[in-house]
Coordinates of C-alpha atoms and ligand atoms in Angstrom, one line a residue:
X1 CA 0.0 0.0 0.0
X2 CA 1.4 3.1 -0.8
X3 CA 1.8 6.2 1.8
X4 CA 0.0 9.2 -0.1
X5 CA 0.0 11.2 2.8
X6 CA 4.0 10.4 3.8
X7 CA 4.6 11.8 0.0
X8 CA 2.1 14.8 -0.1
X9 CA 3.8 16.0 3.1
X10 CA 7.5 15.0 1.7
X11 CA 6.7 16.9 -1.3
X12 CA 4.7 19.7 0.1
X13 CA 8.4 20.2 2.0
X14 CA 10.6 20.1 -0.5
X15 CA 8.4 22.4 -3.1
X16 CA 7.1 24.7 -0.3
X17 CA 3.6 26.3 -1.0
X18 CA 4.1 27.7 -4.6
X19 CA 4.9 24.3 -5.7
X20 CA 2.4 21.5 -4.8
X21 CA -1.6 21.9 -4.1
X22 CA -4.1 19.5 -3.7
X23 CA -6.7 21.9 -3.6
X24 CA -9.5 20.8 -5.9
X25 CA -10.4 24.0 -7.5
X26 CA -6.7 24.4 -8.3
X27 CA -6.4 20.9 -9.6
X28 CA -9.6 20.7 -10.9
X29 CA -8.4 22.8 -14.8
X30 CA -5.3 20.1 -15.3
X31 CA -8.0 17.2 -15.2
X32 CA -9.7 17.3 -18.9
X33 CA -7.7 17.3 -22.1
X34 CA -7.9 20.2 -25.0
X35 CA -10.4 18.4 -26.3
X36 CA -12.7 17.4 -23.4
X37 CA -12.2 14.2 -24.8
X38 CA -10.8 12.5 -21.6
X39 CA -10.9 13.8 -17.7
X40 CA -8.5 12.0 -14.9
X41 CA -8.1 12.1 -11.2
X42 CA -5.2 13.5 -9.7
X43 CA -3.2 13.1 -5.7
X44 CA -1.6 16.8 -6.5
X45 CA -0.3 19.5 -9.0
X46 CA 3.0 19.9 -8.5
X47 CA 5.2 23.0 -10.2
X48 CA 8.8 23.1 -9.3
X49 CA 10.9 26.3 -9.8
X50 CA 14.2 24.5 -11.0
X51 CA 15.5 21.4 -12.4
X52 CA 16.9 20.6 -9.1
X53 CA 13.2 20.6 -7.6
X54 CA 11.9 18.7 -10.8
X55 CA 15.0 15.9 -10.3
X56 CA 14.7 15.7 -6.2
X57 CA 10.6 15.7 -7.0
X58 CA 10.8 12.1 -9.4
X59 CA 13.2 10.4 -6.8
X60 CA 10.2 11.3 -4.4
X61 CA 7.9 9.8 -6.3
X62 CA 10.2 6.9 -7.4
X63 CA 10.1 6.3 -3.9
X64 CA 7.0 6.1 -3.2
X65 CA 6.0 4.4 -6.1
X66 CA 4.0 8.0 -7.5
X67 CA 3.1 8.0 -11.5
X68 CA 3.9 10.9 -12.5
X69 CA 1.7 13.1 -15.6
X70 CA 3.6 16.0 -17.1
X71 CA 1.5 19.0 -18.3
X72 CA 2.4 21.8 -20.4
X73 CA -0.1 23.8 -22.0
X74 CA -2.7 20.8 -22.4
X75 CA -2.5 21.6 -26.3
X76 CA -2.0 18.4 -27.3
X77 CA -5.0 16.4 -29.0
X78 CA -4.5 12.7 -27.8
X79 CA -5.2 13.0 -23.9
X80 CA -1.7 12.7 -23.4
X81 CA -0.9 15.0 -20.4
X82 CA -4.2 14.2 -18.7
X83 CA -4.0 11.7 -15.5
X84 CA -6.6 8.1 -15.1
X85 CA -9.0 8.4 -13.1
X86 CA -7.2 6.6 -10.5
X87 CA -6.2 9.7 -8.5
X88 CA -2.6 8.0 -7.8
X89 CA -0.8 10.6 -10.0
X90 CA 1.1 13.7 -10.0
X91 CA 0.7 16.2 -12.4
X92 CA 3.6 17.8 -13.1
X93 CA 3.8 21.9 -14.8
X94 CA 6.6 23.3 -15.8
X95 CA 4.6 26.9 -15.7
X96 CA 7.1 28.0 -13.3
X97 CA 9.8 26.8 -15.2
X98 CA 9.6 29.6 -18.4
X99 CA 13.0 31.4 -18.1
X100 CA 15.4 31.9 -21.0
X101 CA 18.5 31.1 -19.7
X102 CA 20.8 31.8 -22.7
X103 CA 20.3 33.8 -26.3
X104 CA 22.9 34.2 -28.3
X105 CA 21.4 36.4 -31.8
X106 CA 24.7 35.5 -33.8
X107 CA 25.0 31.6 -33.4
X108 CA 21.1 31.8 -33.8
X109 CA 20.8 30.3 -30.6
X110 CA 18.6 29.8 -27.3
X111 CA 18.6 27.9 -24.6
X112 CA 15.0 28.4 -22.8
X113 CA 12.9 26.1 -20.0
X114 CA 10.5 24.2 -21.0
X115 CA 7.6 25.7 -19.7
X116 CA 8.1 28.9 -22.2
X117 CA 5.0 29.5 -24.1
X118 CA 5.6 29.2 -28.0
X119 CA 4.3 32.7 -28.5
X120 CA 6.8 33.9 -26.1
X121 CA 9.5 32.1 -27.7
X122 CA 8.2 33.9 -31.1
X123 CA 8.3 37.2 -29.5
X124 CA 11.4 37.1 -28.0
X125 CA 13.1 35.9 -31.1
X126 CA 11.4 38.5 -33.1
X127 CA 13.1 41.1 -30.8
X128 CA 16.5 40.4 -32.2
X129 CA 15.5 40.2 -35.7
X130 CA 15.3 36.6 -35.6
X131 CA 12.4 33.8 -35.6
X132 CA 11.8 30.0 -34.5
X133 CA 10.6 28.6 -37.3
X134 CA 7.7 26.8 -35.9
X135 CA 4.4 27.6 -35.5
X136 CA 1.2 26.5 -34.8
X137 CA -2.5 27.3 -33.7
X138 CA -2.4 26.3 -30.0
X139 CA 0.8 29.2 -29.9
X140 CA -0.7 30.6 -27.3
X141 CA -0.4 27.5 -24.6
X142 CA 2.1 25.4 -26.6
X143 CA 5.2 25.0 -24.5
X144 CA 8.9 24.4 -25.0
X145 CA 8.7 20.7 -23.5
X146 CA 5.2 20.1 -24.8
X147 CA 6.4 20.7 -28.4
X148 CA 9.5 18.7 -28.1
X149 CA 7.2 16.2 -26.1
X150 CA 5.2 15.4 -29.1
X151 CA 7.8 16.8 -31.7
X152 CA 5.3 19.0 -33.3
X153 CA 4.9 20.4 -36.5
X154 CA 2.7 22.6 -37.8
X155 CA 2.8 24.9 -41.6
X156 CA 6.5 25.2 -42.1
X157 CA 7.9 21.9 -41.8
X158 CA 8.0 21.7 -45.5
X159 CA 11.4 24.1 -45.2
X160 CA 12.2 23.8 -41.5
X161 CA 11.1 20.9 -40.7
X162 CA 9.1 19.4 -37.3
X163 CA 10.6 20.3 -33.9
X164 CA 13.2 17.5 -34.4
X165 CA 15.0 19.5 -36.5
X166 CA 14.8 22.2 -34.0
X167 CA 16.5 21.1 -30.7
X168 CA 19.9 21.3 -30.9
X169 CA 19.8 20.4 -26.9
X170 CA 17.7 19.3 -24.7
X171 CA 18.4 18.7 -20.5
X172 CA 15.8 16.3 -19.2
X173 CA 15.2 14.5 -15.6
X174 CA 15.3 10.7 -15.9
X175 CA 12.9 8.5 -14.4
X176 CA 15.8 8.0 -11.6
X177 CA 15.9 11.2 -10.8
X178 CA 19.3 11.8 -12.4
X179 CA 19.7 14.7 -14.8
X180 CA 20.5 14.7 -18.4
X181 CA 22.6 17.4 -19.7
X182 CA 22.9 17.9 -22.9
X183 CA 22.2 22.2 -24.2
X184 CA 25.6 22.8 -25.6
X185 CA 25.1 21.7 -28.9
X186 CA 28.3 20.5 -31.0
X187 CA 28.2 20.6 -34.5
X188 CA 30.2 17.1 -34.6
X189 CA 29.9 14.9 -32.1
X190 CA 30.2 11.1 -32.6
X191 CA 30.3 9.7 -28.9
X192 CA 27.7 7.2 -29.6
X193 CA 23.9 7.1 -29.7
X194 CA 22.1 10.9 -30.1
X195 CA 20.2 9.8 -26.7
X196 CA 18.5 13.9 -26.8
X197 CA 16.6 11.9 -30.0
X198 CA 15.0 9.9 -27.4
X199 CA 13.1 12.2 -25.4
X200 CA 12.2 14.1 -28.6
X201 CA 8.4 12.7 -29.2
X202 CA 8.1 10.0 -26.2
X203 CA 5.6 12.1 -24.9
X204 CA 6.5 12.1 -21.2
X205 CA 6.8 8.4 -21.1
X206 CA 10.3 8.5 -21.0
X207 CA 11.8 11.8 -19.1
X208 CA 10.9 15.2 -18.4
X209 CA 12.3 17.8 -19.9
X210 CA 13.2 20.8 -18.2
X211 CA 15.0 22.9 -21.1
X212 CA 16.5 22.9 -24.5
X213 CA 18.5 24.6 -26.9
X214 CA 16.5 25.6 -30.0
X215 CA 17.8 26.7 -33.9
X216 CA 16.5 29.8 -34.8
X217 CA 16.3 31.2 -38.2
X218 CA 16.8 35.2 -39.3
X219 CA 13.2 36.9 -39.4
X220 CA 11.1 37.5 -42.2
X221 CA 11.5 40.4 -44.5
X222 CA 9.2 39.9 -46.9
X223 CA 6.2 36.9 -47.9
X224 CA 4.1 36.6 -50.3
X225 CA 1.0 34.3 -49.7
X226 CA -0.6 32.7 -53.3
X227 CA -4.4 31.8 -52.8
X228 CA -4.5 29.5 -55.8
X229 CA -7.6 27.1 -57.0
X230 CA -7.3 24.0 -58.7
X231 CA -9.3 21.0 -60.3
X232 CA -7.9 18.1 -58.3
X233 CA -5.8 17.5 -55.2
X234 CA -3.4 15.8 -57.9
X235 CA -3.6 19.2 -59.7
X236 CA -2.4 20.5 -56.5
X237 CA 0.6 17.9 -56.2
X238 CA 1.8 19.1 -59.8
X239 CA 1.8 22.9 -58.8
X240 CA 3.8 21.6 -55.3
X241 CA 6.3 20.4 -57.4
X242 CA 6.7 23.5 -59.7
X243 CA 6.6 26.1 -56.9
X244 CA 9.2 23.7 -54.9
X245 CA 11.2 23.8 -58.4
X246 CA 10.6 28.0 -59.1
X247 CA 10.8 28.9 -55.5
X248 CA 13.6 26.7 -53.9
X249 CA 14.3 27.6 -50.5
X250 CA 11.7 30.8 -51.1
X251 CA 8.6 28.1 -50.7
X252 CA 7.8 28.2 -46.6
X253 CA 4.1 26.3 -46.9
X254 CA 2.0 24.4 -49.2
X255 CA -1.7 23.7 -47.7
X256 CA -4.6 22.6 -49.5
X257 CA -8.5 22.3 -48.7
X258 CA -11.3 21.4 -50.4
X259 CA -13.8 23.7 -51.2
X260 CA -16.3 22.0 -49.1
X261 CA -13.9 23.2 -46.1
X262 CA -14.0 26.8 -47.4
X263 CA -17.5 27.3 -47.4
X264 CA -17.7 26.0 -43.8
X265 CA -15.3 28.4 -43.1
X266 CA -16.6 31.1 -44.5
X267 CA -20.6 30.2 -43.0
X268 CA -18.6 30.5 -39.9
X269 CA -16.5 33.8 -40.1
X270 CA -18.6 36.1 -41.2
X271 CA -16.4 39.0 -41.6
X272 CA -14.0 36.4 -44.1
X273 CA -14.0 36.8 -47.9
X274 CA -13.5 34.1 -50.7
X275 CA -9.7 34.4 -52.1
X276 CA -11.2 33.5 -55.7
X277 CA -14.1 35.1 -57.5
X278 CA -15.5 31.7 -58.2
X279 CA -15.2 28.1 -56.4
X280 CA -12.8 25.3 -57.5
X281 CA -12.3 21.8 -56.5
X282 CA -9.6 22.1 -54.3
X283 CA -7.4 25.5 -53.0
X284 CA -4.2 25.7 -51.9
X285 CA -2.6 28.3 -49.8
X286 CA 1.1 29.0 -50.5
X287 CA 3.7 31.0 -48.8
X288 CA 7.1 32.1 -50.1
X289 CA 9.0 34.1 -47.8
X290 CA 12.6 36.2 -47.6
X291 CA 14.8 36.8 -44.9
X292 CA 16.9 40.5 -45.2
X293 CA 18.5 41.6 -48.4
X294 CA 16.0 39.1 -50.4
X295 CA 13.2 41.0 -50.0
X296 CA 13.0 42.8 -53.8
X297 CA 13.8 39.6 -55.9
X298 CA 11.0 37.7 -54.1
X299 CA 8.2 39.3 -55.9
X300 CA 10.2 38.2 -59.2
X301 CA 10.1 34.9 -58.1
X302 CA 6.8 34.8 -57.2
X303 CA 5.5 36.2 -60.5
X304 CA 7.9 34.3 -62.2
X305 CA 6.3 30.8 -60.0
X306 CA 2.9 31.9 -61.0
X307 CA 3.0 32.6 -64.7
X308 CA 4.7 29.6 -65.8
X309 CA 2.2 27.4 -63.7
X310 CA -0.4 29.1 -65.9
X311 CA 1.0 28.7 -68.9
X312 CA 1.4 24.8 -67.4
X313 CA -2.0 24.9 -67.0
X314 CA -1.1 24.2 -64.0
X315 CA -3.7 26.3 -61.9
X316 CA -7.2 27.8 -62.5
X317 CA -7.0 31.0 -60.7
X318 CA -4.9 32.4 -58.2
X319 CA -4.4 35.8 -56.6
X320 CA -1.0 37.4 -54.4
X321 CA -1.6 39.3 -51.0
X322 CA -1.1 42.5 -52.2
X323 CA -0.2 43.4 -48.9
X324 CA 0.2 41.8 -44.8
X325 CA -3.8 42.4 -44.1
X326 CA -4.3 40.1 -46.8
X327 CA -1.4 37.5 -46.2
X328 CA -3.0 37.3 -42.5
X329 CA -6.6 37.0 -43.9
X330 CA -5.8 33.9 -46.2
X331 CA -3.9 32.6 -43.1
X332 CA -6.5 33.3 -41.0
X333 CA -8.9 30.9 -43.4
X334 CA -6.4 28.3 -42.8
X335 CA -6.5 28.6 -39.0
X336 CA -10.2 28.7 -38.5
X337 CA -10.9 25.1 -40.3
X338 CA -10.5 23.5 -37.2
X339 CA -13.2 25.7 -35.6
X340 CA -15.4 25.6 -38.2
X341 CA -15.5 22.0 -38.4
X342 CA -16.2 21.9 -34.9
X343 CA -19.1 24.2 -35.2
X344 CA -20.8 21.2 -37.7
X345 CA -21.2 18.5 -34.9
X346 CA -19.4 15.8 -33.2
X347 CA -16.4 14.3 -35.9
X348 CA -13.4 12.3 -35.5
X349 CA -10.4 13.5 -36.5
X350 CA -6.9 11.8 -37.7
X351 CA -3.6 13.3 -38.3
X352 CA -2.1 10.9 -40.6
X353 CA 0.3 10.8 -43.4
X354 CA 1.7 8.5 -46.3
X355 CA 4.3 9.1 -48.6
X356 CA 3.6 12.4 -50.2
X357 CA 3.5 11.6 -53.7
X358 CA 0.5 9.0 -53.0
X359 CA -1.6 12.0 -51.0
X360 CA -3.7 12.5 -53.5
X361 CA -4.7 9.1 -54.5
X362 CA -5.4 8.3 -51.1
X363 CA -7.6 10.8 -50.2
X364 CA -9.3 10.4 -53.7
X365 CA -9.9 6.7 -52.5
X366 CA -10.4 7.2 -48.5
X367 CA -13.5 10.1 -49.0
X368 CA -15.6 7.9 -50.8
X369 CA -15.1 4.9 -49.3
X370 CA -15.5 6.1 -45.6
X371 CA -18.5 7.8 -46.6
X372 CA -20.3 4.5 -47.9
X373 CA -19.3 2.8 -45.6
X374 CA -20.8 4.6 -42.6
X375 CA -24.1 6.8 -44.4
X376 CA -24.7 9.9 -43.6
X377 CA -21.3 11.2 -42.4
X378 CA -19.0 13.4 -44.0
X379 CA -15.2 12.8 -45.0
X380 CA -12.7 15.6 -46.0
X381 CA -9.0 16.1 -45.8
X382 CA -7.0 19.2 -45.3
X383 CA -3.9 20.5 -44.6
X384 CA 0.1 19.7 -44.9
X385 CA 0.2 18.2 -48.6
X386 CA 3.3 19.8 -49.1
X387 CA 4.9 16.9 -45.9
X388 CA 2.3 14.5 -46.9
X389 CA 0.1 14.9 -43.8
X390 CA -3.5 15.9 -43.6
X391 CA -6.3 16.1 -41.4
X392 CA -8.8 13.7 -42.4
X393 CA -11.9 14.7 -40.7
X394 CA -14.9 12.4 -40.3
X395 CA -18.2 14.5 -39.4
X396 CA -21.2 12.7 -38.1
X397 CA -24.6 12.3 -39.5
X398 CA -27.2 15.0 -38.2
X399 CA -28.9 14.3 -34.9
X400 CA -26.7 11.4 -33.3
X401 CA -25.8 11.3 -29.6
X402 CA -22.6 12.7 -29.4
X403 CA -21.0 10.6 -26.3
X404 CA -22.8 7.1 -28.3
X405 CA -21.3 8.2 -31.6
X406 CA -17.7 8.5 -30.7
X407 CA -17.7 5.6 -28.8
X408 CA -20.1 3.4 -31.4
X409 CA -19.5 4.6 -35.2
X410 CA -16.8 7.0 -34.6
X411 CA -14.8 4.4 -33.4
X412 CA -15.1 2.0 -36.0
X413 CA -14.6 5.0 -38.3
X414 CA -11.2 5.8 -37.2
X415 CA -10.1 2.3 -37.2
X416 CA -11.1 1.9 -40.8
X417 CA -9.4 5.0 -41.7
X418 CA -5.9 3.9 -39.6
X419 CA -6.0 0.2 -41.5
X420 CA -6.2 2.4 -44.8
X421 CA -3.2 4.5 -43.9
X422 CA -1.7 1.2 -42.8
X423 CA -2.0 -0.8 -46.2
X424 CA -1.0 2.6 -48.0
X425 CA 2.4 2.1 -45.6
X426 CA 1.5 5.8 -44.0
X427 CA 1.3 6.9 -40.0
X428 CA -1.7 6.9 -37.7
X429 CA -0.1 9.9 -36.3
X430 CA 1.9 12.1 -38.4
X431 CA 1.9 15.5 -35.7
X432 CA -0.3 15.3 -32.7
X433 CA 0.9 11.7 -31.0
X434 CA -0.7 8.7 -29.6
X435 CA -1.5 9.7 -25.8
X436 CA -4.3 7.7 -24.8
X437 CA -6.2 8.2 -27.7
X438 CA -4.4 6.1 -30.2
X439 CA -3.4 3.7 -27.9
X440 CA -5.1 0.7 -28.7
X441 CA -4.6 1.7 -32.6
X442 CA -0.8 1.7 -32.3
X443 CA -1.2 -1.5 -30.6
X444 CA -2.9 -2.8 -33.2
X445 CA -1.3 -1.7 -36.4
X446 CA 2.1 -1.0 -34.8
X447 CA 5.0 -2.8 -36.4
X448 CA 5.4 -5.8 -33.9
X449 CA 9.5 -5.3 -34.1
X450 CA 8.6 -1.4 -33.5
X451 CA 6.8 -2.0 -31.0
X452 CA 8.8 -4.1 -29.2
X453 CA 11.7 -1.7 -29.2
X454 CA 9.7 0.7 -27.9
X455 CA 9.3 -1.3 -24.6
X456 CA 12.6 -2.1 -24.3
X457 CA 13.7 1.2 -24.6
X458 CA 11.0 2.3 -22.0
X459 CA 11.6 -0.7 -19.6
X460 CA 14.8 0.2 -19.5
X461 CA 15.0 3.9 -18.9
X462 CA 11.8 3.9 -16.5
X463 CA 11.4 0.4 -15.3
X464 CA 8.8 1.0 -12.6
X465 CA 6.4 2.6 -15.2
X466 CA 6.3 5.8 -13.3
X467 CA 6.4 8.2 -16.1
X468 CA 2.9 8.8 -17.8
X469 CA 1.6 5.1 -17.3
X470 CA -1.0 4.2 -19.8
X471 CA 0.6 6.4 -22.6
X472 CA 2.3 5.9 -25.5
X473 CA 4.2 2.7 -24.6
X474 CA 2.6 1.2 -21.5
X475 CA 4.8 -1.0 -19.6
X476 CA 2.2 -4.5 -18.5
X477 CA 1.8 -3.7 -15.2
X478 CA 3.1 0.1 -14.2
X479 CA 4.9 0.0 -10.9
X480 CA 4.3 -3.6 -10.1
X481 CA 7.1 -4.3 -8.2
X482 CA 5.2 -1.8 -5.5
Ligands
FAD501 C1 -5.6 25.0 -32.3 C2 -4.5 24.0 -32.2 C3 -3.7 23.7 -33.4 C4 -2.7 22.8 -33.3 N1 -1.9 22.6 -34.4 C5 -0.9 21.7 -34.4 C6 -0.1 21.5 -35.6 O1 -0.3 22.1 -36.6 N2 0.9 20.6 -35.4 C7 1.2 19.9 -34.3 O2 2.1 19.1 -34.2 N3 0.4 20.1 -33.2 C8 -0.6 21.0 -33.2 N4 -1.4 21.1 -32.1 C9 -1.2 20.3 -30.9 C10 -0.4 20.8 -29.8 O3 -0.3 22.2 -29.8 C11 1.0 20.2 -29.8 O4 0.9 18.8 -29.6 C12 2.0 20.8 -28.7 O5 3.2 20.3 -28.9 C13 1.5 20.5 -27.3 O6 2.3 21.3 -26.4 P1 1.8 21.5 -24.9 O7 2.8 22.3 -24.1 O8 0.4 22.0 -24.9 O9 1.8 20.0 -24.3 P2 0.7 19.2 -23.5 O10 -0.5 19.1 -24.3 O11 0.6 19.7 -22.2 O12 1.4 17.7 -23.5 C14 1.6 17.0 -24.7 C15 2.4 15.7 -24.3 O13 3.7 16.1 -23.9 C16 4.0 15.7 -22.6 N5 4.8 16.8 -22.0 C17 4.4 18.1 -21.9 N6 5.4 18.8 -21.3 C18 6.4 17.9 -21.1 C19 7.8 18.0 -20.5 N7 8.2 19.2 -20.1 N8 8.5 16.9 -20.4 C20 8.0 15.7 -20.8 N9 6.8 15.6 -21.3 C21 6.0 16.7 -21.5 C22 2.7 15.5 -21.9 O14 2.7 14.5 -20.9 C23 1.9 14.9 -23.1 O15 2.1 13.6 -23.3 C24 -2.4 22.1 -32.1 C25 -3.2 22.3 -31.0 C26 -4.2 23.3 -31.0 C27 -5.0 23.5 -29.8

C-alpha cells in the first residue's frame, strides 16, 4: 500500500507552498484534455521552480511508487498530459519553469525552460530580428517541453522541418531522478547514440524535460501568400512540385483544402471573404517568404512561379496578397478550419500521413469509401500536402448522440481509416501523438518489431512505469514491483 500522505507531506516540504496543491479547485483545470475528450483524477499538482526541484521531486515519487503526468499547455489532441481516473498521480507543470536562460542572436541560438510559451519564444526571437521557425495554432499554450514532447509540427515543416529539426539540446530529468545534460550543442559529435533523440516525441513516457537549446532562423523580411484554385488534389501535387522547383528555398508552406472546407469556413466567419471570384475543387494556400537583403527579388520569383504554372496549365485562378492584411486573412482561413469544423457537430479526426506523392490518391480513395461505408457522415481532408500529412476529418450524421457516436460509429470509423493508412504504408499519427487516444490503434497496427523496441527502450530507462503510465508505450503492469 502506498503512503500518499508520507509523499504529499515530503513533497509539500521540498516544493514549499508555490509548488504543490491538492486543492480541488486548483487541480480541478489540469484534469480534462484540449479536447474534453478525456478527464482523470489527480493526488496533487506539482510545479517546481528549477530542475533541481523537478529531479529531487521524481526520486520522491520513485520512492513512493507515484506516477507521474507531465502537463504543459494541455495543447495536445490525444489525452496525453491528462492523469486516469485513478487519483494515484502527480501532475507535473513546468509553468514556473519559463526562463530563458541563454540567447545568443549570432550563433542563432537559445537555450529556454521548458515551460516557455511558444508565443513567447516567437516574440522574444522576433526582438533580435530573428524567428523559431515553428508555428502553430495552440501558440498561445504550446510549450517548449510540450512541443518537443510530441515533436510538433505545424505549416513550415516543409522548409524547416518538425521540432526534431529544431532542438539542438535538450536537459531532461530521468525516471531515476538523475539529470541529463545535454544544451551545448556540437556541431560534430560522434560519442555514440544521439540519446537527446529519445526524449524528442516520447511524450513524457520517457523523461521530463526541463529545457533545451532551440535553432533559430533570421526573421522575415518579406512573404508573399498565393491563394490558388485548382481542379484536383493531384492538380495541387503538380503545382507543389513547380513552386518547390521555381521557388527553392523561397517556398515556406504548401496547404490545401477542399472547397467544401472553405464554405464552412466562410458560413462561420462572417467577416471572411472568398480568395477566388469563383469556387474550385480544391485550393491551396502557399507561402514564399525572404529573410533580409531578399526581399526585392522575391516578388520576381513569385511572378515568375505563377506565370509559368499558368502557362502549365497548372492552376485555374490564383491571386497574391497584395499586402500583410491580406497574407493574414488567407492565413486566417487556414486557422479557422479546425473551428469551423467543430461548429458542424461531433467528428473524429486523424492526423495521418503517407508518402507524399501518394496524398492525392489516397484521399481520392479514402472520401468515398468512408463515406459509404458509414451513411450519412461526412469525409474531407486538409492541410500539410506539401509533408504528406493531412487532417482527415470524419463529421457525423445529423442528430446522433454525441458521447454514443464517438464511442459506437466514430470508433469504427477511425479504425477503418488507420488500416487504410496502414495498407498505404502511411502513420496513424503524423503530428499530434498517440496519448491515450491512439493507444489501442498503435497496438494494433504497430509494427510488432517497433513495438517491441519501444518497450525495451522504456523498460529500461523507467522500469517501474512511473512516467505517464497508460501512454504511448505502456509497460504490462506500471509500478508492479510496489
Ligand atoms: C488550435 C491547435 C492547433 C494545433 N496545431 C498543431 C499543428 O499544426 N501541429 C502539431 O504538431 N500540433 C498541433 N497542435 C497540438 C499541440 O499544440 C502540440 O501537440 C503541442 O506540442 C503540445 O504542447 P503542450 O505544451 O500544450 O503539451 P501538452 O498538451 O501539455 O502535453 C503533450 C504531451 O507532452 C508531454 N509533456 C508536456 N510537457 C512535457 C515536458 N516538459 N517533459 C516531458 N513531457 C512533457 C505530456 O505529458 C503529453 O504527453 C495544435 C493544438 C491546437 C489547440
Amino acid at each position: 500500500m502506498r503512503d500518499y500522505q508520507a509523499f504529499l507531506a515530503a513533497a509539500a516540504a521540498l516544493l514549499g507552498e508555490r509548488g504543490l496543491t491538492t486543492d480541488p479547485d486548483l487541480v480541478g483545470p489540469w484534469l480534462t484534455d484540449w479536447r474534453g475528450r478525456f478527464t482523470g483524477r489527480a493526488l496533487a499538482l506539482a510545479s517546481p521552480a528549477d530542475t533541481a526541484e523537478v529531479a529531487a521531486l521524481v526520486k520522491l515519487c520513485g520512492e513512493f511508487a507515484v506516477p507521474i503526468v507531465p502537463q504543459g499547455g494541455n495543447s495536445g489532441m490525444c489525452g496525453g498530459a491528462t492523469p486516469d481516473d485513478s487519483g494515484t498521480a502527480l501532475v507535473l507543470s513546468l509553468r514556473r519553469m519559463n526562463k530563458v536562460r541563454a540567447f545568443d542572436p549570432a550563433a542563432h541560438q537559445i537555450t529556454c525552460e521548458a515551460g516557455l510559451v511558444l508565443q513567447t519564444l516567437h516574440e522574444t526571437a522576433e526582438r533580435e530580428g530573428l524567428r523559431f521557425p515553428l508555428t502553430l495554432g495552440g501558440k498561445g499554450s504550446a510549450t517548449v517541453g510540450g512541443l518537443i514532447s510530441t515533436n510538433a509540427g505545424g505549416t513550415q515543416v516543409l522548409r524547416h522541418g518538425s521540432m526534431r529539426a529544431a532542438v539542438l539540446g535538450i536537459e531532461a530529468v530521468l525516471a531515476d531522478g538523475s539529470v541529463f545534460e545535454a544544451l551545448v550543442p556540437l556541431k560534430k559529435d560522434n560519442r555514440g547514440f544521439d540519446l537527446k533523440q529519445l526524449l524528442i516525441g516520447s511524450e513524457g513516457t520517457l523523461g521530463i524535460v526541463t529545457a533545451a537549446t532551440l535553432r533559430l532562423v533570421p526573421a522575415v523580411a518579406e512573404r508573399r501568400v498565393i491563394w490558388a484554385g485548382v481542379g484536383s488534389l493531384h492538380a495541387a501535387r503538380k503545382l507543389l512540385l513547380h513552386c518547390e522547383a521555381a521557388a527553392g528555398d523561397a517556398l515556406e508552406g504548401f496547404e490545401v483544402m477542399p472547397q467544401v472546407t472553405l464554405d464552412d469556413v466562410l458560413h462561420q466567419l462572417p467577416t471572411a471573404r472568398a480568395p477566388l471570384a469563383s469556387p474550385h475543387e480544391w485550393h491551396t494556400l502557399i507561402e514564399l517568404v525572404a529573410g533580409p537583403g531578399g526581399e526585392e527579388r522575391l516578388g520576381e520569383v513569385a511572378e515568375t512561379m505563377l506565370e509559368s504554372a499558368f502557362e502549365a496549365g497548372l492552376l485555374d485562378d490564383a491571386v497574391v496578397s497584395a499586402n500583410e492584411t491580406q497574407a493574414e486573412a488567407f492565413w486566417l482561413i487556414r486557422d479557422s478550419i479546425a473551428a469551423a469544423e467543430r461548429a458542424k457537430g461531433p467528428a473524429v479526426q486523424h492526423d495521418i500521413s503517407v508518402p507524399v506523392a501518394q496524398m492525392p490518391a489516397f484521399v481520392e480513395t479514402a472520401v468515398p469509401l468512408v463515406e459509404a461505408a458509414f451513411q450519412g457522415t461526412e469525409a474531407l481532408a486538409f492541410g500539410h500536402l506539401g509533408d504528406g500529412n493531412v487532417h482527415f476529418h470524419v463529421i457525423a450524421p445529423a442528430g446522433v448522440d454525441p458521447a454514443e457516436w464517438y464511442a459506437g460509429e466514430g470508433k469504427a470509423i477511425s479504425a477503418r481509416v488507420y488500416d487504410l493508412v496502414t495498407q498505404w504504408h502511411g502513420s496513424i499519427s503524423a503530428e499530434h501523438g498517440i496519448g491515450q487516444l491512439k493507444l489501442g490503434e498503435l497496438e494494433r497496427l504497430g509494427d510488432p518489431v517497433h513495438l517491441a523496441l519501444m518497450r525495451q527502450v522504456k523498460q529500461a530507462l523507467d522500469p517501474q512505469g512511473l512516467l505517464n503510465p497508460g501512454k504511448l508505450v505502456p509497460l504490462a503492469s506500471p509500478a508492479d514491483s510496489f
